[in-house]
Amino acid sequence: MPSKDIHDEKILILDFGSQYTQLIARRVRELKVYCEILPCTESLDRIREFSPRGIILSGGPSSVLDKDALMVPPELLDIPVPFLGICYGMQLITHLMGGQVGKAERREYGSASLCADDNSDLFSGFETGEESRFKVWMSHGDRIESPPPGFQSIAHTENSPIAAMKDTAASRLFAVQFHPEVVHTPRGREILENFLFKICRLQPLWTARSYIDMAVEQIRREVGDEGRVLCALSGGVDSSVVAVLVHRAIGDRLTCVFVDNGLLRKNEVQRVKTVFSDYYQIPLIVLDAADSFLDKLKGVEDPEQKRKIIGNEFIRLFEIEAEKIGKVQYLAQGTLYPDVIESVSFKGPSATIKSHHNVGGLPDIMNLKLIEPLRELFKDEARHVGRELGMPDEIVKRHPFPGPGLAIRIIGEVTDERLHILKEADAIVREEIRASGLHDNIWQAFAVLLPIKTVGVMGDERTYENVLSVRAVQSLDGMTADWCHLPYELLSRISNRIINEVRGVNRVVYDISSKPPATIEWE
């Protein structure tokens, strides 16, 4: 274990609604520093209680000149740690500290050429002067007309005379008009490194190995010497990593429960049984509950209602199984940080996008206490932990699969017939993706059954059958994603096979929406 706890060396990001807020967190964690995101509406007491070593104020769509602009108490800046304001965060610091923000004569969106005027602190290691300009990414309609008293400009662009600034007395408050977190600012990583390590003087302790040591210790401390745990196993990356972590912590006092809810992919039950019997000696119970889930979903079309029904039914089954085993007090599940962000409304910047069955879909009253060792991790970090634990590629490289399963890939009511159609079509999509050699380069690929029928012609006869959408995206952590430009030949094979081999489908379409504005899943 490192000499310091990895949570002692941490950054707090206050979210003002920027589309890049989660990306700031990713960049900080890539530099091996732990961080969390809190809404800008969080109380000062909660922020102080978090005890950050530095605070980053994100960008946002608002203007500090608006009547209803997102604000924080001026006392926030009195917390004796370094601050970095990014875009809106810079304008906010200026506004709170007595500087002047005004509407830019020319709004600045996209690439700009920045000149560093001071190569200490934030721009340590950079050359100064007009001949040493470098590219940054701008996205703002306001600019700093005059810095607050005691601040000086440390960088400029043609359109922004004050593109970065710092307080000269304590060198504790820093701000930049551009976005160092995006790839379009090529030297943004160096700027964030300077803030984390030279200004905040943090240590890079956030690694998969240190996280495993910490998580195992926390699980042992929480469960105690006699506590027993059920693990909700889905066979995916997250729940499998949780199972191995908890087993490492408490051994055979863990029992994994795999629920066949009838909403799984083709041959999924046998795959999970085989993988876990081949690689792990962890007690595994398989429950056949397909009829129960499908009965409760009968007639339900609303996706949020589907998620809550499925979440409640999972918990009900786990609690029944816990009573059978006896003396089980805890339920372990593979909740990730994006699940928490998307399921909990920050109401400041971020609205609730959807409930996850293992976060927003849980019942208010449960008999089992939750253990969520991955709750602070992004998906790619969970994969790193899995690799560090020695888990096989069969699990670690697996594409994400939603907890509610195919219920949210069938738009509208879930029926036996529609489930059969989607399972067969989805299996073809996955088979062809693997055969093409592209599986490991894709974040997620799957099929969605639409509540639409269209006219077609098969064997000289008119058909009126279902439309199926194929979805494939690239992403780092699921927070943002772009559609994959799959080869036309591959799309052609997928379409031909589905229409020829799956009864009930006569039209296949390809989803070319990014996230945002769309989500990865359709529901």
CSV table of N, CA and C in Angstrom, one decimal, residues 393-517:
chain,number,residue,atom,x,y,z
A,393,ASP,N,-9.5,-12.3,-20.8
A,393,ASP,CA,-10.0,-11.4,-21.8
A,393,ASP,C,-11.5,-11.6,-22.1
A,394,GLU,N,-11.9,-12.9,-22.0
A,394,GLU,CA,-13.3,-13.3,-22.2
A,394,GLU,C,-14.3,-12.4,-21.4
A,395,ILE,N,-13.8,-12.0,-20.2
A,395,ILE,CA,-14.6,-11.1,-19.4
A,395,ILE,C,-14.2,-9.7,-19.5
A,396,VAL,N,-12.9,-9.4,-19.4
A,396,VAL,CA,-12.4,-8.0,-19.4
A,396,VAL,C,-12.8,-7.2,-20.7
A,397,LYS,N,-12.7,-7.9,-21.8
A,397,LYS,CA,-13.0,-7.2,-23.1
A,397,LYS,C,-14.4,-7.3,-23.5
A,398,ARG,N,-15.3,-7.8,-22.7
A,398,ARG,CA,-16.7,-7.9,-23.1
A,398,ARG,C,-17.4,-6.6,-23.3
A,399,HIS,N,-18.2,-6.5,-24.3
A,399,HIS,CA,-19.0,-5.3,-24.5
A,399,HIS,C,-20.0,-5.1,-23.3
A,400,PRO,N,-20.3,-3.8,-23.0
A,400,PRO,CA,-21.3,-3.6,-21.9
A,400,PRO,C,-22.6,-4.1,-22.3
A,401,PHE,N,-23.3,-4.6,-21.3
A,401,PHE,CA,-24.7,-5.1,-21.5
A,401,PHE,C,-25.5,-4.5,-20.4
A,402,PRO,N,-26.7,-3.9,-20.7
A,402,PRO,CA,-27.4,-3.2,-19.6
A,402,PRO,C,-28.1,-4.2,-18.6
A,403,GLY,N,-28.2,-3.7,-17.4
A,403,GLY,CA,-28.8,-4.6,-16.3
A,403,GLY,C,-30.2,-5.0,-16.7
A,404,PRO,N,-31.0,-4.1,-17.2
A,404,PRO,CA,-32.4,-4.6,-17.6
A,404,PRO,C,-32.4,-5.5,-18.8
A,405,GLY,N,-31.2,-5.7,-19.4
A,405,GLY,CA,-31.1,-6.6,-20.5
A,405,GLY,C,-31.9,-6.2,-21.8
A,406,LEU,N,-32.4,-7.2,-22.5
A,406,LEU,CA,-33.1,-6.9,-23.8
A,406,LEU,C,-34.4,-6.1,-23.6
A,407,ALA,N,-34.9,-6.0,-22.4
A,407,ALA,CA,-36.1,-5.3,-22.1
A,407,ALA,C,-36.0,-3.8,-22.6
A,408,ILE,N,-34.8,-3.2,-22.6
A,408,ILE,CA,-34.7,-1.9,-23.0
A,408,ILE,C,-34.1,-1.8,-24.4
A,409,ARG,N,-34.0,-2.9,-25.1
A,409,ARG,CA,-33.6,-2.9,-26.5
A,409,ARG,C,-34.8,-3.4,-27.3
A,410,ILE,N,-35.9,-3.7,-26.7
A,410,ILE,CA,-37.2,-3.8,-27.3
A,410,ILE,C,-38.0,-2.6,-27.0
A,411,ILE,N,-38.2,-1.8,-28.0
A,411,ILE,CA,-38.9,-0.5,-27.8
A,411,ILE,C,-40.4,-0.9,-27.8
A,412,GLY,N,-41.1,-0.6,-26.6
A,412,GLY,CA,-42.5,-1.0,-26.5
A,412,GLY,C,-42.6,-2.2,-25.6
A,413,GLU,N,-43.7,-2.9,-25.7
A,413,GLU,CA,-43.9,-4.1,-24.8
A,413,GLU,C,-43.0,-5.2,-25.1
A,414,VAL,N,-42.6,-5.9,-24.0
A,414,VAL,CA,-41.7,-7.1,-24.1
A,414,VAL,C,-42.6,-8.3,-24.2
A,415,THR,N,-42.5,-9.1,-25.3
A,415,THR,CA,-43.2,-10.4,-25.4
A,415,THR,C,-42.3,-11.5,-25.8
A,416,ASP,N,-42.7,-12.7,-25.6
A,416,ASP,CA,-41.9,-13.9,-26.0
A,416,ASP,C,-41.5,-13.8,-27.4
A,417,GLU,N,-42.4,-13.4,-28.3
A,417,GLU,CA,-42.1,-13.4,-29.7
A,417,GLU,C,-41.1,-12.4,-30.1
A,418,ARG,N,-41.2,-11.2,-29.5
A,418,ARG,CA,-40.3,-10.1,-29.8
A,418,ARG,C,-38.9,-10.4,-29.2
A,419,LEU,N,-38.9,-11.0,-28.0
A,419,LEU,CA,-37.6,-11.4,-27.4
A,419,LEU,C,-36.9,-12.4,-28.3
A,420,HIS,N,-37.6,-13.4,-28.8
A,420,HIS,CA,-37.0,-14.4,-29.7
A,420,HIS,C,-36.4,-13.7,-30.9
A,421,ILE,N,-37.1,-12.8,-31.5
A,421,ILE,CA,-36.6,-12.1,-32.7
A,421,ILE,C,-35.4,-11.3,-32.4
A,422,LEU,N,-35.4,-10.6,-31.3
A,422,LEU,CA,-34.2,-9.8,-30.9
A,422,LEU,C,-33.0,-10.6,-30.6
A,423,LYS,N,-33.2,-11.7,-29.8
A,423,LYS,CA,-32.1,-12.6,-29.5
A,423,LYS,C,-31.4,-13.2,-30.7
A,424,GLU,N,-32.2,-13.6,-31.7
A,424,GLU,CA,-31.6,-14.2,-32.9
A,424,GLU,C,-30.8,-13.1,-33.7
A,425,ALA,N,-31.4,-12.0,-33.8
A,425,ALA,CA,-30.8,-10.9,-34.6
A,425,ALA,C,-29.5,-10.4,-33.9
A,426,ASP,N,-29.6,-10.2,-32.6
A,426,ASP,CA,-28.5,-9.7,-31.8
A,426,ASP,C,-27.3,-10.7,-31.9
A,427,ALA,N,-27.6,-12.0,-31.9
A,427,ALA,CA,-26.5,-13.0,-32.0
A,427,ALA,C,-25.8,-12.9,-33.3
A,428,ILE,N,-26.6,-12.6,-34.4
A,428,ILE,CA,-25.9,-12.4,-35.7
A,428,ILE,C,-25.0,-11.2,-35.7
A,429,VAL,N,-25.5,-10.1,-35.1
A,429,VAL,CA,-24.7,-8.9,-35.1
A,429,VAL,C,-23.4,-9.2,-34.4
A,430,ARG,N,-23.4,-9.8,-33.2
A,430,ARG,CA,-22.2,-10.1,-32.5
A,430,ARG,C,-21.3,-11.1,-33.2
A,431,GLU,N,-21.9,-12.1,-33.8
A,431,GLU,CA,-21.1,-13.1,-34.5
A,431,GLU,C,-20.3,-12.4,-35.7
A,432,GLU,N,-21.0,-11.5,-36.4
A,432,GLU,CA,-20.3,-10.9,-37.6
A,432,GLU,C,-19.3,-9.8,-37.1
A,433,ILE,N,-19.6,-9.2,-36.0
A,433,ILE,CA,-18.6,-8.2,-35.5
A,433,ILE,C,-17.3,-8.9,-35.1
A,434,ARG,N,-17.5,-10.1,-34.4
A,434,ARG,CA,-16.3,-10.8,-34.0
A,434,ARG,C,-15.5,-11.4,-35.2
A,435,ALA,N,-16.3,-11.9,-36.2
A,435,ALA,CA,-15.7,-12.5,-37.4
A,435,ALA,C,-14.9,-11.4,-38.2
A,436,SER,N,-15.3,-10.2,-38.1
A,436,SER,CA,-14.6,-9.1,-38.8
A,436,SER,C,-13.3,-8.7,-38.2
A,437,GLY,N,-13.1,-9.1,-36.9
A,437,GLY,CA,-11.9,-8.7,-36.2
A,437,GLY,C,-12.0,-7.3,-35.5
A,438,LEU,N,-13.2,-6.7,-35.5
A,438,LEU,CA,-13.4,-5.4,-35.0
A,438,LEU,C,-13.9,-5.3,-33.6
A,439,HIS,N,-14.2,-6.5,-33.0
A,439,HIS,CA,-14.8,-6.5,-31.7
A,439,HIS,C,-14.1,-5.7,-30.7
A,440,ASP,N,-12.8,-5.8,-30.6
A,440,ASP,CA,-12.0,-5.2,-29.5
A,440,ASP,C,-11.8,-3.7,-29.8
A,441,ASN,N,-12.2,-3.2,-31.0
A,441,ASN,CA,-12.1,-1.8,-31.3
A,441,ASN,C,-13.4,-1.1,-31.2
A,442,ILE,N,-14.4,-1.8,-30.7
A,442,ILE,CA,-15.8,-1.2,-30.6
A,442,ILE,C,-16.2,-1.3,-29.1
A,443,TRP,N,-16.7,-0.2,-28.6
A,443,TRP,CA,-17.2,-0.1,-27.2
A,443,TRP,C,-18.4,-1.0,-27.0
A,444,GLN,N,-19.3,-1.0,-28.0
A,444,GLN,CA,-20.6,-1.7,-27.8
A,444,GLN,C,-21.2,-1.8,-29.2
A,445,ALA,N,-21.7,-3.1,-29.4
A,445,ALA,CA,-22.5,-3.3,-30.7
A,445,ALA,C,-23.7,-4.2,-30.3
A,446,PHE,N,-24.8,-3.8,-30.9
A,446,PHE,CA,-26.0,-4.6,-30.5
A,446,PHE,C,-27.2,-4.3,-31.4
A,447,ALA,N,-28.3,-5.0,-31.3
A,447,ALA,CA,-29.5,-4.8,-32.1
A,447,ALA,C,-30.6,-4.2,-31.2
A,448,VAL,N,-31.5,-3.4,-31.8
A,448,VAL,CA,-32.6,-2.9,-31.2
A,448,VAL,C,-33.9,-3.2,-32.0
A,449,LEU,N,-34.9,-3.7,-31.4
A,449,LEU,CA,-36.2,-4.0,-32.1
A,449,LEU,C,-37.1,-2.9,-32.0
A,450,LEU,N,-37.5,-2.3,-33.1
A,450,LEU,CA,-38.3,-1.1,-33.1
A,450,LEU,C,-39.8,-1.5,-33.1
A,451,PRO,N,-40.7,-0.6,-32.6
A,451,PRO,CA,-42.1,-0.8,-32.6
A,451,PRO,C,-42.8,-0.4,-33.9
A,452,ILE,N,-42.1,-0.7,-35.0
A,452,ILE,CA,-42.5,-0.3,-36.3
A,452,ILE,C,-42.5,-1.5,-37.3
A,453,LYS,N,-43.6,-1.6,-38.1
A,453,LYS,CA,-43.6,-2.6,-39.2
A,453,LYS,C,-43.6,-1.8,-40.5
A,454,THR,N,-42.9,-2.4,-41.5
A,454,THR,CA,-42.9,-1.8,-42.8
A,454,THR,C,-43.2,-2.9,-43.9
A,455,VAL,N,-43.5,-2.4,-45.0
A,455,VAL,CA,-43.8,-3.3,-46.2
A,455,VAL,C,-42.5,-3.7,-46.8
A,456,GLY,N,-42.5,-5.0,-47.2
A,456,GLY,CA,-41.4,-5.6,-47.8
A,456,GLY,C,-41.8,-6.6,-48.9
A,457,VAL,N,-40.9,-7.1,-49.6
A,457,VAL,CA,-41.2,-8.2,-50.6
A,457,VAL,C,-40.2,-9.3,-50.4
A,458,MET,N,-40.8,-10.5,-50.2
A,458,MET,CA,-39.9,-11.7,-50.0
A,458,MET,C,-40.6,-12.8,-50.8
A,459,GLY,N,-39.8,-13.4,-51.8
A,459,GLY,CA,-40.3,-14.5,-52.6
A,459,GLY,C,-41.5,-14.0,-53.4
A,460,ASP,N,-41.4,-12.8,-53.9
A,460,ASP,CA,-42.5,-12.3,-54.7
A,460,ASP,C,-43.8,-12.0,-54.0
A,461,GLU,N,-43.7,-12.1,-52.6
A,461,GLU,CA,-44.9,-11.8,-51.8
A,461,GLU,C,-44.7,-10.6,-51.0
A,462,ARG,N,-45.8,-9.9,-50.7
A,462,ARG,CA,-45.8,-8.7,-49.8
A,462,ARG,C,-45.6,-9.2,-48.4
A,463,THR,N,-44.7,-8.5,-47.7
A,463,THR,CA,-44.6,-8.8,-46.2
A,463,THR,C,-44.8,-7.5,-45.5
A,464,TYR,N,-45.2,-7.6,-44.2
A,464,TYR,CA,-45.4,-6.5,-43.4
A,464,TYR,C,-44.9,-6.9,-42.0
A,465,GLU,N,-43.5,-6.6,-41.8
A,465,GLU,CA,-42.8,-7.1,-40.6
A,465,GLU,C,-42.0,-6.0,-39.9
A,466,ASN,N,-41.2,-6.5,-38.9
A,466,ASN,CA,-40.5,-5.6,-38.0
A,466,ASN,C,-39.3,-4.9,-38.6
A,467,VAL,N,-39.0,-3.7,-38.1
A,467,VAL,CA,-37.7,-3.0,-38.4
A,467,VAL,C,-36.8,-3.2,-37.2
A,468,LEU,N,-35.5,-3.5,-37.6
A,468,LEU,CA,-34.5,-3.7,-36.5
A,468,LEU,C,-33.4,-2.7,-36.8
A,469,SER,N,-32.9,-2.1,-35.7
A,469,SER,CA,-31.8,-1.2,-35.8
A,469,SER,C,-30.5,-1.8,-35.3
A,470,VAL,N,-29.4,-1.6,-36.0
A,470,VAL,CA,-28.1,-2.0,-35.5
A,470,VAL,C,-27.4,-0.8,-34.9
A,471,ARG,N,-26.7,-1.0,-33.8
A,471,ARG,CA,-26.0,0.2,-33.1
A,471,ARG,C,-24.6,-0.3,-32.8
A,472,ALA,N,-23.6,0.5,-33.2
A,472,ALA,CA,-22.2,0.2,-32.8
A,472,ALA,C,-21.6,1.6,-32.5
A,473,VAL,N,-20.9,1.7,-31.3
A,473,VAL,CA,-20.3,3.0,-30.9
A,473,VAL,C,-18.9,2.8,-30.4
A,474,GLN,N,-18.2,3.9,-30.5
A,474,GLN,CA,-16.8,3.9,-29.9
A,474,GLN,C,-16.9,4.9,-28.7
A,475,SER,N,-16.2,4.5,-27.6
A,475,SER,CA,-16.2,5.4,-26.4
A,475,SER,C,-15.0,5.0,-25.5
A,476,LEU,N,-14.7,5.9,-24.6
A,476,LEU,CA,-13.7,5.5,-23.5
A,476,LEU,C,-14.4,5.1,-22.3
A,477,ASP,N,-15.5,5.7,-21.9
A,477,ASP,CA,-16.1,5.4,-20.6
A,477,ASP,C,-17.6,5.3,-20.6
A,478,GLY,N,-18.2,5.5,-21.8
A,478,GLY,CA,-19.7,5.5,-21.9
A,478,GLY,C,-20.3,6.8,-21.6
A,479,MET,N,-19.6,7.8,-21.2
A,479,MET,CA,-20.2,9.1,-20.9
A,479,MET,C,-20.4,9.9,-22.2
A,480,THR,N,-19.5,9.7,-23.2
A,480,THR,CA,-19.8,10.2,-24.5
A,480,THR,C,-19.4,9.1,-25.5
A,481,ALA,N,-20.0,9.2,-26.7
A,481,ALA,CA,-19.7,8.1,-27.6
A,481,ALA,C,-20.0,8.6,-29.0
A,482,ASP,N,-19.3,8.0,-30.0
A,482,ASP,CA,-19.6,8.3,-31.4
A,482,ASP,C,-19.9,7.0,-32.1
A,483,TRP,N,-20.7,7.1,-33.2
A,483,TRP,CA,-21.1,5.9,-33.9
A,483,TRP,C,-19.9,5.4,-34.7
A,484,CYS,N,-19.8,4.1,-34.8
A,484,CYS,CA,-18.7,3.4,-35.6
A,484,CYS,C,-19.0,3.4,-37.1
A,485,HIS,N,-17.9,3.8,-37.8
A,485,HIS,CA,-18.0,3.8,-39.3
A,485,HIS,C,-17.7,2.4,-39.8
A,486,LEU,N,-18.6,1.4,-39.5
A,486,LEU,CA,-18.4,0.0,-39.9
A,486,LEU,C,-18.3,-0.1,-41.4
A,487,PRO,N,-17.5,-1.0,-41.9
A,487,PRO,CA,-17.4,-1.2,-43.4
A,487,PRO,C,-18.7,-1.6,-44.0
A,488,TYR,N,-19.0,-1.0,-45.2
A,488,TYR,CA,-20.3,-1.3,-45.8
A,488,TYR,C,-20.5,-2.9,-46.0
A,489,GLU,N,-19.4,-3.6,-46.3
A,489,GLU,CA,-19.5,-5.0,-46.5
A,489,GLU,C,-20.0,-5.7,-45.3
A,490,LEU,N,-19.5,-5.2,-44.1
A,490,LEU,CA,-19.9,-5.8,-42.8
A,490,LEU,C,-21.4,-5.6,-42.6
A,491,LEU,N,-21.8,-4.3,-42.8
A,491,LEU,CA,-23.2,-3.9,-42.6
A,491,LEU,C,-24.1,-4.7,-43.5
A,492,SER,N,-23.6,-5.0,-44.7
A,492,SER,CA,-24.4,-5.7,-45.7
A,492,SER,C,-24.6,-7.2,-45.3
A,493,ARG,N,-23.5,-7.8,-44.8
A,493,ARG,CA,-23.6,-9.2,-44.3
A,493,ARG,C,-24.6,-9.3,-43.1
A,494,ILE,N,-24.4,-8.3,-42.2
A,494,ILE,CA,-25.3,-8.3,-41.0
A,494,ILE,C,-26.8,-8.2,-41.4
A,495,SER,N,-27.1,-7.3,-42.3
A,495,SER,CA,-28.4,-7.0,-42.8
A,495,SER,C,-29.0,-8.3,-43.5
A,496,ASN,N,-28.2,-8.8,-44.5
A,496,ASN,CA,-28.6,-10.0,-45.2
A,496,ASN,C,-28.9,-11.2,-44.3
A,497,ARG,N,-28.0,-11.4,-43.4
A,497,ARG,CA,-28.2,-12.6,-42.5
A,497,ARG,C,-29.5,-12.4,-41.6
A,498,ILE,N,-29.7,-11.2,-41.1
A,498,ILE,CA,-30.8,-11.0,-40.2
A,498,ILE,C,-32.1,-11.2,-41.0
A,499,ILE,N,-32.2,-10.6,-42.2
A,499,ILE,CA,-33.4,-10.7,-43.0
A,499,ILE,C,-33.7,-12.1,-43.5
A,500,ASN,N,-32.6,-12.8,-43.8
A,500,ASN,CA,-32.8,-14.2,-44.3
A,500,ASN,C,-33.0,-15.2,-43.2
A,501,GLU,N,-32.4,-15.0,-42.0
A,501,GLU,CA,-32.4,-16.0,-41.0
A,501,GLU,C,-33.4,-15.7,-39.8
A,502,VAL,N,-33.8,-14.5,-39.7
A,502,VAL,CA,-34.7,-14.2,-38.5
A,502,VAL,C,-36.1,-13.9,-39.0
A,503,ARG,N,-37.0,-14.8,-38.8
A,503,ARG,CA,-38.4,-14.6,-39.2
A,503,ARG,C,-39.0,-13.4,-38.4
A,504,GLY,N,-39.6,-12.5,-39.1
A,504,GLY,CA,-40.3,-11.4,-38.5
A,504,GLY,C,-39.6,-10.1,-38.7
A,505,VAL,N,-38.4,-10.1,-39.4
A,505,VAL,CA,-37.7,-8.8,-39.7
A,505,VAL,C,-37.6,-8.7,-41.3
A,506,ASN,N,-38.0,-7.6,-41.8
A,506,ASN,CA,-37.8,-7.4,-43.3
A,506,ASN,C,-37.1,-6.1,-43.6
A,507,ARG,N,-36.6,-5.4,-42.5
A,507,ARG,CA,-35.8,-4.2,-42.8
A,507,ARG,C,-34.8,-3.9,-41.7
A,508,VAL,N,-33.6,-3.6,-42.0
A,508,VAL,CA,-32.5,-3.4,-41.0
A,508,VAL,C,-32.0,-1.9,-41.3
A,509,VAL,N,-31.9,-1.1,-40.3
A,509,VAL,CA,-31.3,0.2,-40.4
A,509,VAL,C,-30.1,0.3,-39.4
A,510,TYR,N,-29.2,1.3,-39.7
A,510,TYR,CA,-28.0,1.5,-38.9
A,510,TYR,C,-28.1,2.9,-38.2
A,511,ASP,N,-27.9,2.9,-36.9
A,511,ASP,CA,-28.0,4.1,-36.1
A,511,ASP,C,-26.7,4.9,-36.1
A,512,ILE,N,-26.8,6.1,-36.6
A,512,ILE,CA,-25.5,6.9,-36.8
A,512,ILE,C,-25.6,8.2,-35.8
A,513,SER,N,-26.2,8.0,-34.6
A,513,SER,CA,-26.3,9.1,-33.7
A,513,SER,C,-25.2,9.0,-32.7
A,514,SER,N,-24.6,10.1,-32.3
A,514,SER,CA,-23.6,10.2,-31.2
A,514,SER,C,-24.2,10.5,-29.9
A,515,LYS,N,-23.5,10.3,-28.8
A,515,LYS,CA,-23.9,10.7,-27.5
A,515,LYS,C,-22.9,11.7,-26.9
A,516,PRO,N,-23.4,12.9,-26.6
A,516,PRO,CA,-24.8,13.4,-26.9
A,516,PRO,C,-24.9,13.8,-28.4
A,517,PRO,N,-26.1,14.0,-28.8
A,517,PRO,CA,-27.4,14.2,-28.1
A,517,PRO,C,-28.1,12.9,-27.8
